[in-house]
Amino acid sequence: MTAAKRPLLHDMSWVLEPLLVLTGVRHAVILSADGLVAGASPGLTREAREGAAAMMSALQGAARSVASELSGDARARLEQVVVAVDSGFVFAVPAGENTVLALFAEKSADLEIVAYHVQIQVATLGEKVMTSKARTTGAHRP
């Protein structure tokens, strides 16, 4: 199996599927706070998804620090990060405990619609994680 086709551990890519069909949304990733990929667009190479996850992790940390410093509130909670570039927007929101959902939307995308659907998927992810039964390894103990 090639590195680009290697499956993700605890793959949460299903959360991204409804977002990837929105007009103008090109790619998305779900990452842990420490930059590990938990889900990604099918068209992203392993290098692209890992690079995006690592940089988004650093950006999230920097955004939290800047918000805390400028607001004077050490407990300020990051709600979203939006980066505008000439071809579109990177949009990232916390998606549960130590998880972030980030996507790239072209300028043609309606950001209100994208943001609305991101919030739905974040809520869906939270519900799924909170209601899922614990997984077993299959080993039986006497």
Short mmCIF file of N, CA and C in Angstrom, two decimals:
data_model
loop_
_atom_site.label_atom_id
_atom_site.label_comp_id
_atom_site.label_asym_id
_atom_site.label_seq_id
_atom_site.Cartn_x
_atom_site.Cartn_y
_atom_site.Cartn_z
N MET A 1 0.85 -1.17 0.00
CA MET A 1 0.00 0.00 0.00
C MET A 1 0.90 1.24 0.00
N THR A 2 0.63 2.19 -0.89
CA THR A 2 1.47 3.39 -0.96
C THR A 2 1.17 4.31 0.21
N ALA A 3 2.13 5.20 0.51
CA ALA A 3 1.96 6.13 1.62
C ALA A 3 0.74 7.02 1.42
N ALA A 4 0.46 7.42 0.17
CA ALA A 4 -0.69 8.29 -0.10
C ALA A 4 -2.01 7.56 0.11
N LYS A 5 -2.01 6.24 0.01
CA LYS A 5 -3.24 5.46 0.16
C LYS A 5 -3.38 4.83 1.53
N ARG A 6 -2.37 4.97 2.39
CA ARG A 6 -2.40 4.37 3.72
C ARG A 6 -3.58 4.94 4.50
N PRO A 7 -4.40 4.07 5.12
CA PRO A 7 -5.54 4.57 5.89
C PRO A 7 -5.11 5.31 7.14
N LEU A 8 -5.96 6.23 7.57
CA LEU A 8 -5.70 7.01 8.77
C LEU A 8 -6.14 6.23 10.00
N LEU A 9 -5.41 6.38 11.08
CA LEU A 9 -5.80 5.79 12.34
C LEU A 9 -7.03 6.55 12.84
N HIS A 10 -8.09 5.86 13.23
CA HIS A 10 -9.32 6.49 13.70
C HIS A 10 -9.83 7.53 12.70
N ASP A 11 -9.98 7.12 11.45
CA ASP A 11 -10.35 8.01 10.36
C ASP A 11 -11.70 8.66 10.59
N MET A 12 -11.72 9.99 10.62
CA MET A 12 -12.95 10.76 10.79
C MET A 12 -13.31 11.52 9.51
N SER A 13 -12.81 11.06 8.37
CA SER A 13 -13.07 11.73 7.09
C SER A 13 -14.55 11.83 6.76
N TRP A 14 -15.37 10.94 7.31
CA TRP A 14 -16.81 10.96 7.05
C TRP A 14 -17.43 12.29 7.43
N VAL A 15 -16.85 12.99 8.39
CA VAL A 15 -17.37 14.29 8.82
C VAL A 15 -17.22 15.32 7.71
N LEU A 16 -16.22 15.14 6.86
CA LEU A 16 -15.92 16.11 5.82
C LEU A 16 -16.80 15.97 4.58
N GLU A 17 -17.34 14.79 4.35
CA GLU A 17 -18.07 14.51 3.11
C GLU A 17 -19.16 15.54 2.79
N PRO A 18 -20.03 15.93 3.74
CA PRO A 18 -21.05 16.94 3.41
C PRO A 18 -20.47 18.32 3.11
N LEU A 19 -19.28 18.60 3.59
CA LEU A 19 -18.65 19.90 3.34
C LEU A 19 -18.00 19.94 1.96
N LEU A 20 -17.46 18.83 1.54
CA LEU A 20 -16.73 18.78 0.28
C LEU A 20 -17.63 18.90 -0.94
N VAL A 21 -18.94 18.77 -0.76
CA VAL A 21 -19.87 18.94 -1.89
C VAL A 21 -20.39 20.37 -1.99
N LEU A 22 -20.05 21.22 -1.03
CA LEU A 22 -20.48 22.62 -1.08
C LEU A 22 -19.73 23.36 -2.17
N THR A 23 -20.43 24.26 -2.85
CA THR A 23 -19.81 25.04 -3.92
C THR A 23 -18.60 25.80 -3.40
N GLY A 24 -17.47 25.57 -4.06
CA GLY A 24 -16.26 26.30 -3.73
C GLY A 24 -15.36 25.67 -2.69
N VAL A 25 -15.84 24.65 -1.98
CA VAL A 25 -14.98 24.00 -0.99
C VAL A 25 -14.08 23.02 -1.73
N ARG A 26 -12.78 23.22 -1.58
CA ARG A 26 -11.82 22.41 -2.34
C ARG A 26 -11.31 21.22 -1.53
N HIS A 27 -10.80 21.47 -0.33
CA HIS A 27 -10.23 20.41 0.50
C HIS A 27 -10.48 20.70 1.97
N ALA A 28 -10.39 19.66 2.80
CA ALA A 28 -10.57 19.83 4.24
C ALA A 28 -9.77 18.77 4.98
N VAL A 29 -9.44 19.09 6.22
CA VAL A 29 -8.76 18.14 7.10
C VAL A 29 -9.34 18.26 8.52
N ILE A 30 -9.26 17.17 9.24
CA ILE A 30 -9.54 17.17 10.67
C ILE A 30 -8.21 16.80 11.32
N LEU A 31 -7.83 17.58 12.33
CA LEU A 31 -6.54 17.34 12.95
C LEU A 31 -6.64 17.43 14.45
N SER A 32 -5.70 16.79 15.10
CA SER A 32 -5.60 16.90 16.56
C SER A 32 -4.86 18.20 16.87
N ALA A 33 -4.95 18.64 18.11
CA ALA A 33 -4.29 19.88 18.52
C ALA A 33 -2.78 19.82 18.30
N ASP A 34 -2.22 18.62 18.33
CA ASP A 34 -0.78 18.50 18.12
C ASP A 34 -0.41 18.26 16.66
N GLY A 35 -1.38 18.41 15.74
CA GLY A 35 -1.08 18.37 14.32
C GLY A 35 -1.16 17.03 13.64
N LEU A 36 -1.75 16.04 14.27
CA LEU A 36 -1.90 14.73 13.64
C LEU A 36 -3.20 14.68 12.85
N VAL A 37 -3.17 14.09 11.68
CA VAL A 37 -4.33 14.02 10.80
C VAL A 37 -5.30 12.97 11.31
N ALA A 38 -6.57 13.37 11.46
CA ALA A 38 -7.62 12.44 11.87
C ALA A 38 -8.61 12.20 10.73
N GLY A 39 -8.54 13.00 9.69
CA GLY A 39 -9.40 12.83 8.53
C GLY A 39 -8.99 13.84 7.47
N ALA A 40 -9.24 13.50 6.19
CA ALA A 40 -8.82 14.40 5.13
C ALA A 40 -9.63 14.16 3.86
N SER A 41 -9.64 15.17 3.01
CA SER A 41 -10.26 15.05 1.69
C SER A 41 -9.61 13.89 0.94
N PRO A 42 -10.40 13.16 0.16
CA PRO A 42 -9.82 12.03 -0.57
C PRO A 42 -8.73 12.43 -1.56
N GLY A 43 -8.80 13.64 -2.11
CA GLY A 43 -7.82 14.06 -3.11
C GLY A 43 -6.52 14.60 -2.58
N LEU A 44 -6.39 14.74 -1.27
CA LEU A 44 -5.15 15.28 -0.70
C LEU A 44 -4.10 14.19 -0.58
N THR A 45 -2.89 14.50 -0.98
CA THR A 45 -1.80 13.55 -0.79
C THR A 45 -1.47 13.48 0.70
N ARG A 46 -0.77 12.46 1.07
CA ARG A 46 -0.35 12.32 2.48
C ARG A 46 0.48 13.52 2.89
N GLU A 47 1.39 13.95 2.03
CA GLU A 47 2.26 15.09 2.34
C GLU A 47 1.44 16.36 2.53
N ALA A 48 0.43 16.58 1.68
CA ALA A 48 -0.40 17.78 1.78
C ALA A 48 -1.23 17.78 3.05
N ARG A 49 -1.83 16.63 3.37
CA ARG A 49 -2.68 16.61 4.58
C ARG A 49 -1.84 16.73 5.84
N GLU A 50 -0.68 16.08 5.88
CA GLU A 50 0.19 16.19 7.06
C GLU A 50 0.78 17.59 7.20
N GLY A 51 1.16 18.19 6.08
CA GLY A 51 1.69 19.55 6.11
C GLY A 51 0.63 20.55 6.55
N ALA A 52 -0.58 20.42 6.00
CA ALA A 52 -1.68 21.32 6.38
C ALA A 52 -2.01 21.15 7.86
N ALA A 53 -2.05 19.92 8.34
CA ALA A 53 -2.37 19.66 9.75
C ALA A 53 -1.32 20.26 10.68
N ALA A 54 -0.06 20.09 10.34
CA ALA A 54 1.02 20.62 11.17
C ALA A 54 0.97 22.15 11.22
N MET A 55 0.77 22.78 10.05
CA MET A 55 0.73 24.24 10.01
C MET A 55 -0.52 24.79 10.68
N MET A 56 -1.65 24.11 10.53
CA MET A 56 -2.89 24.57 11.18
C MET A 56 -2.77 24.44 12.69
N SER A 57 -2.12 23.41 13.16
CA SER A 57 -1.89 23.25 14.59
C SER A 57 -1.09 24.44 15.13
N ALA A 58 -0.02 24.79 14.40
CA ALA A 58 0.80 25.93 14.81
C ALA A 58 0.01 27.24 14.73
N LEU A 59 -0.79 27.40 13.69
CA LEU A 59 -1.60 28.61 13.53
C LEU A 59 -2.64 28.73 14.64
N GLN A 60 -3.27 27.62 14.99
CA GLN A 60 -4.26 27.64 16.07
C GLN A 60 -3.60 28.07 17.39
N GLY A 61 -2.43 27.51 17.67
CA GLY A 61 -1.72 27.88 18.89
C GLY A 61 -1.33 29.34 18.89
N ALA A 62 -0.84 29.83 17.75
CA ALA A 62 -0.47 31.24 17.65
C ALA A 62 -1.70 32.14 17.80
N ALA A 63 -2.81 31.77 17.19
CA ALA A 63 -4.03 32.57 17.29
C ALA A 63 -4.52 32.65 18.73
N ARG A 64 -4.47 31.52 19.46
CA ARG A 64 -4.86 31.52 20.87
C ARG A 64 -3.97 32.46 21.68
N SER A 65 -2.67 32.40 21.43
CA SER A 65 -1.73 33.24 22.16
C SER A 65 -1.94 34.71 21.86
N VAL A 66 -2.12 35.05 20.61
CA VAL A 66 -2.36 36.45 20.23
C VAL A 66 -3.65 36.95 20.86
N ALA A 67 -4.71 36.15 20.80
CA ALA A 67 -5.99 36.55 21.38
C ALA A 67 -5.86 36.78 22.88
N SER A 68 -5.16 35.90 23.56
CA SER A 68 -4.97 36.05 25.00
C SER A 68 -4.19 37.31 25.34
N GLU A 69 -3.11 37.54 24.60
CA GLU A 69 -2.28 38.71 24.85
C GLU A 69 -3.03 40.01 24.56
N LEU A 70 -3.69 40.08 23.42
CA LEU A 70 -4.35 41.33 23.04
C LEU A 70 -5.63 41.60 23.82
N SER A 71 -6.31 40.54 24.24
CA SER A 71 -7.55 40.73 25.00
C SER A 71 -7.29 40.90 26.49
N GLY A 72 -6.12 40.46 26.94
CA GLY A 72 -5.83 40.49 28.36
C GLY A 72 -6.52 39.37 29.12
N ASP A 73 -7.09 38.43 28.40
CA ASP A 73 -7.82 37.31 28.99
C ASP A 73 -7.06 36.01 28.71
N ALA A 74 -6.37 35.50 29.71
CA ALA A 74 -5.58 34.28 29.54
C ALA A 74 -6.44 33.06 29.24
N ARG A 75 -7.74 33.16 29.52
CA ARG A 75 -8.65 32.03 29.28
C ARG A 75 -9.48 32.20 28.01
N ALA A 76 -9.12 33.15 27.16
CA ALA A 76 -9.87 33.38 25.91
C ALA A 76 -9.90 32.09 25.10
N ARG A 77 -11.11 31.71 24.66
CA ARG A 77 -11.29 30.48 23.87
C ARG A 77 -11.36 30.83 22.39
N LEU A 78 -10.58 30.15 21.61
CA LEU A 78 -10.57 30.35 20.17
C LEU A 78 -11.83 29.75 19.57
N GLU A 79 -12.56 30.54 18.79
CA GLU A 79 -13.79 30.06 18.16
C GLU A 79 -13.60 29.76 16.69
N GLN A 80 -12.76 30.51 16.01
CA GLN A 80 -12.48 30.23 14.61
C GLN A 80 -11.27 31.01 14.16
N VAL A 81 -10.65 30.53 13.10
CA VAL A 81 -9.56 31.23 12.44
C VAL A 81 -9.92 31.28 10.96
N VAL A 82 -9.84 32.46 10.38
CA VAL A 82 -10.09 32.63 8.96
C VAL A 82 -8.86 33.33 8.37
N VAL A 83 -8.30 32.72 7.34
CA VAL A 83 -7.17 33.30 6.63
C VAL A 83 -7.62 33.57 5.21
N ALA A 84 -7.55 34.83 4.81
CA ALA A 84 -7.95 35.21 3.45
C ALA A 84 -6.71 35.29 2.57
N VAL A 85 -6.78 34.62 1.42
CA VAL A 85 -5.73 34.71 0.41
C VAL A 85 -6.39 35.12 -0.90
N ASP A 86 -5.60 35.42 -1.92
CA ASP A 86 -6.17 35.94 -3.15
C ASP A 86 -7.14 34.97 -3.84
N SER A 87 -7.00 33.68 -3.59
CA SER A 87 -7.87 32.71 -4.27
C SER A 87 -8.99 32.15 -3.38
N GLY A 88 -9.00 32.52 -2.10
CA GLY A 88 -10.06 32.00 -1.23
C GLY A 88 -9.76 32.17 0.23
N PHE A 89 -10.26 31.23 1.03
CA PHE A 89 -10.18 31.34 2.48
C PHE A 89 -9.85 29.99 3.11
N VAL A 90 -9.03 30.03 4.12
CA VAL A 90 -8.84 28.88 5.00
C VAL A 90 -9.72 29.18 6.21
N PHE A 91 -10.56 28.25 6.55
CA PHE A 91 -11.53 28.41 7.62
C PHE A 91 -11.31 27.26 8.59
N ALA A 92 -11.05 27.56 9.87
CA ALA A 92 -10.80 26.50 10.84
C ALA A 92 -11.54 26.77 12.13
N VAL A 93 -12.14 25.71 12.69
CA VAL A 93 -12.88 25.82 13.95
C VAL A 93 -12.55 24.63 14.84
N PRO A 94 -12.54 24.85 16.15
CA PRO A 94 -12.40 23.72 17.07
C PRO A 94 -13.56 22.75 16.85
N ALA A 95 -13.26 21.47 16.86
CA ALA A 95 -14.27 20.44 16.60
C ALA A 95 -14.29 19.43 17.74
N GLY A 96 -14.32 19.92 18.95
CA GLY A 96 -14.30 19.03 20.09
C GLY A 96 -13.00 19.18 20.85
N GLU A 97 -12.85 18.35 21.83
CA GLU A 97 -11.66 18.39 22.68
C GLU A 97 -10.40 18.08 21.86
N ASN A 98 -9.52 19.07 21.73
CA ASN A 98 -8.23 18.90 21.05
C ASN A 98 -8.34 18.48 19.59
N THR A 99 -9.40 18.92 18.91
CA THR A 99 -9.60 18.59 17.51
C THR A 99 -10.00 19.86 16.75
N VAL A 100 -9.53 19.97 15.51
CA VAL A 100 -9.83 21.13 14.68
C VAL A 100 -10.27 20.65 13.31
N LEU A 101 -11.27 21.30 12.75
CA LEU A 101 -11.71 21.05 11.38
C LEU A 101 -11.29 22.27 10.58
N ALA A 102 -10.53 22.05 9.51
CA ALA A 102 -10.06 23.14 8.66
C ALA A 102 -10.38 22.83 7.21
N LEU A 103 -10.74 23.86 6.46
CA LEU A 103 -11.02 23.66 5.04
C LEU A 103 -10.59 24.87 4.23
N PHE A 104 -10.44 24.64 2.93
CA PHE A 104 -10.16 25.73 2.00
C PHE A 104 -11.38 25.91 1.12
N ALA A 105 -11.85 27.16 1.06
CA ALA A 105 -12.98 27.51 0.19
C ALA A 105 -12.54 28.59 -0.78
N GLU A 106 -12.88 28.40 -2.04
CA GLU A 106 -12.55 29.39 -3.06
C GLU A 106 -13.38 30.65 -2.84
N LYS A 107 -12.98 31.73 -3.49
CA LYS A 107 -13.69 33.01 -3.37
C LYS A 107 -15.16 32.88 -3.78
N SER A 108 -15.47 31.92 -4.65
CA SER A 108 -16.85 31.74 -5.11
C SER A 108 -17.77 31.15 -4.03
N ALA A 109 -17.19 30.62 -2.96
CA ALA A 109 -17.98 29.99 -1.90
C ALA A 109 -18.73 31.04 -1.09
N ASP A 110 -19.91 30.69 -0.65
CA ASP A 110 -20.68 31.54 0.27
C ASP A 110 -20.22 31.16 1.67
N LEU A 111 -19.43 32.02 2.31
CA LEU A 111 -18.85 31.68 3.61
C LEU A 111 -19.90 31.50 4.70
N GLU A 112 -21.04 32.16 4.60
CA GLU A 112 -22.10 31.95 5.59
C GLU A 112 -22.62 30.52 5.50
N ILE A 113 -22.81 30.04 4.29
CA ILE A 113 -23.27 28.66 4.11
C ILE A 113 -22.20 27.68 4.56
N VAL A 114 -20.95 27.94 4.20
CA VAL A 114 -19.86 27.06 4.62
C VAL A 114 -19.77 27.01 6.14
N ALA A 115 -19.80 28.19 6.78
CA ALA A 115 -19.70 28.24 8.25
C ALA A 115 -20.85 27.50 8.90
N TYR A 116 -22.05 27.65 8.37
CA TYR A 116 -23.22 26.97 8.90
C TYR A 116 -23.03 25.45 8.83
N HIS A 117 -22.60 24.97 7.69
CA HIS A 117 -22.43 23.52 7.52
C HIS A 117 -21.25 22.99 8.33
N VAL A 118 -20.22 23.80 8.51
CA VAL A 118 -19.11 23.39 9.38
C VAL A 118 -19.63 23.19 10.80
N GLN A 119 -20.45 24.12 11.28
CA GLN A 119 -20.99 24.00 12.64
C GLN A 119 -21.86 22.75 12.78
N ILE A 120 -22.63 22.42 11.76
CA ILE A 120 -23.43 21.19 11.79
C ILE A 120 -22.52 19.97 11.89
N GLN A 121 -21.47 19.94 11.11
CA GLN A 121 -20.57 18.78 11.13
C GLN A 121 -19.79 18.70 12.43
N VAL A 122 -19.42 19.83 12.99
CA VAL A 122 -18.74 19.83 14.29
C VAL A 122 -19.67 19.27 15.35
N ALA A 123 -20.94 19.69 15.33
CA ALA A 123 -21.92 19.16 16.29
C ALA A 123 -22.13 17.66 16.08
N THR A 124 -22.21 17.24 14.82
CA THR A 124 -22.37 15.82 14.50
C THR A 124 -21.19 15.01 15.01
N LEU A 125 -19.98 15.54 14.81
CA LEU A 125 -18.79 14.86 15.29
C LEU A 125 -18.82 14.74 16.81
N GLY A 126 -19.20 15.82 17.49
CA GLY A 126 -19.29 15.80 18.95
C GLY A 126 -20.29 14.79 19.44
N GLU A 127 -21.45 14.73 18.79
CA GLU A 127 -22.48 13.76 19.18
C GLU A 127 -21.99 12.34 18.96
N LYS A 128 -21.34 12.09 17.84
CA LYS A 128 -20.86 10.75 17.51
C LYS A 128 -19.81 10.29 18.52
N VAL A 129 -18.88 11.18 18.85
CA VAL A 129 -17.81 10.83 19.79
C VAL A 129 -18.39 10.61 21.18
N MET A 130 -19.36 11.44 21.58
CA MET A 130 -19.93 11.33 22.92
C MET A 130 -20.85 10.12 23.08
N THR A 131 -21.45 9.65 21.97
CA THR A 131 -22.39 8.54 22.09
C THR A 131 -21.82 7.20 21.64
N SER A 132 -20.61 7.21 21.10
CA SER A 132 -20.02 5.95 20.64
C SER A 132 -19.63 5.09 21.82
N LYS A 133 -19.86 3.78 21.66
CA LYS A 133 -19.45 2.85 22.70
C LYS A 133 -17.95 2.64 22.61
N ALA A 134 -17.36 2.33 23.74
CA ALA A 134 -15.92 2.06 23.79
C ALA A 134 -15.60 0.87 22.89
N ARG A 135 -14.51 0.95 22.19
CA ARG A 135 -14.09 -0.14 21.32
C ARG A 135 -13.26 -1.13 22.11
N THR A 136 -13.39 -2.39 21.77
CA THR A 136 -12.59 -3.42 22.41
C THR A 136 -11.56 -3.91 21.41
N THR A 137 -10.51 -4.51 21.91
CA THR A 137 -9.47 -5.03 21.05
C THR A 137 -9.80 -6.44 20.55
N GLY A 138 -10.86 -7.02 21.07
CA GLY A 138 -11.21 -8.36 20.69
C GLY A 138 -10.61 -9.41 21.59
N ALA A 139 -9.72 -9.00 22.44
CA ALA A 139 -9.09 -9.95 23.37
C ALA A 139 -10.06 -10.22 24.52
N HIS A 140 -10.16 -11.46 24.91
CA HIS A 140 -11.02 -11.84 26.02
C HIS A 140 -10.16 -12.13 27.23
N ARG A 141 -10.55 -11.58 28.33
CA ARG A 141 -9.82 -11.86 29.57
C ARG A 141 -10.62 -12.82 30.42
N PRO A 142 -9.94 -13.79 31.02
CA PRO A 142 -10.66 -14.75 31.88
C PRO A 142 -11.16 -14.12 33.15
#
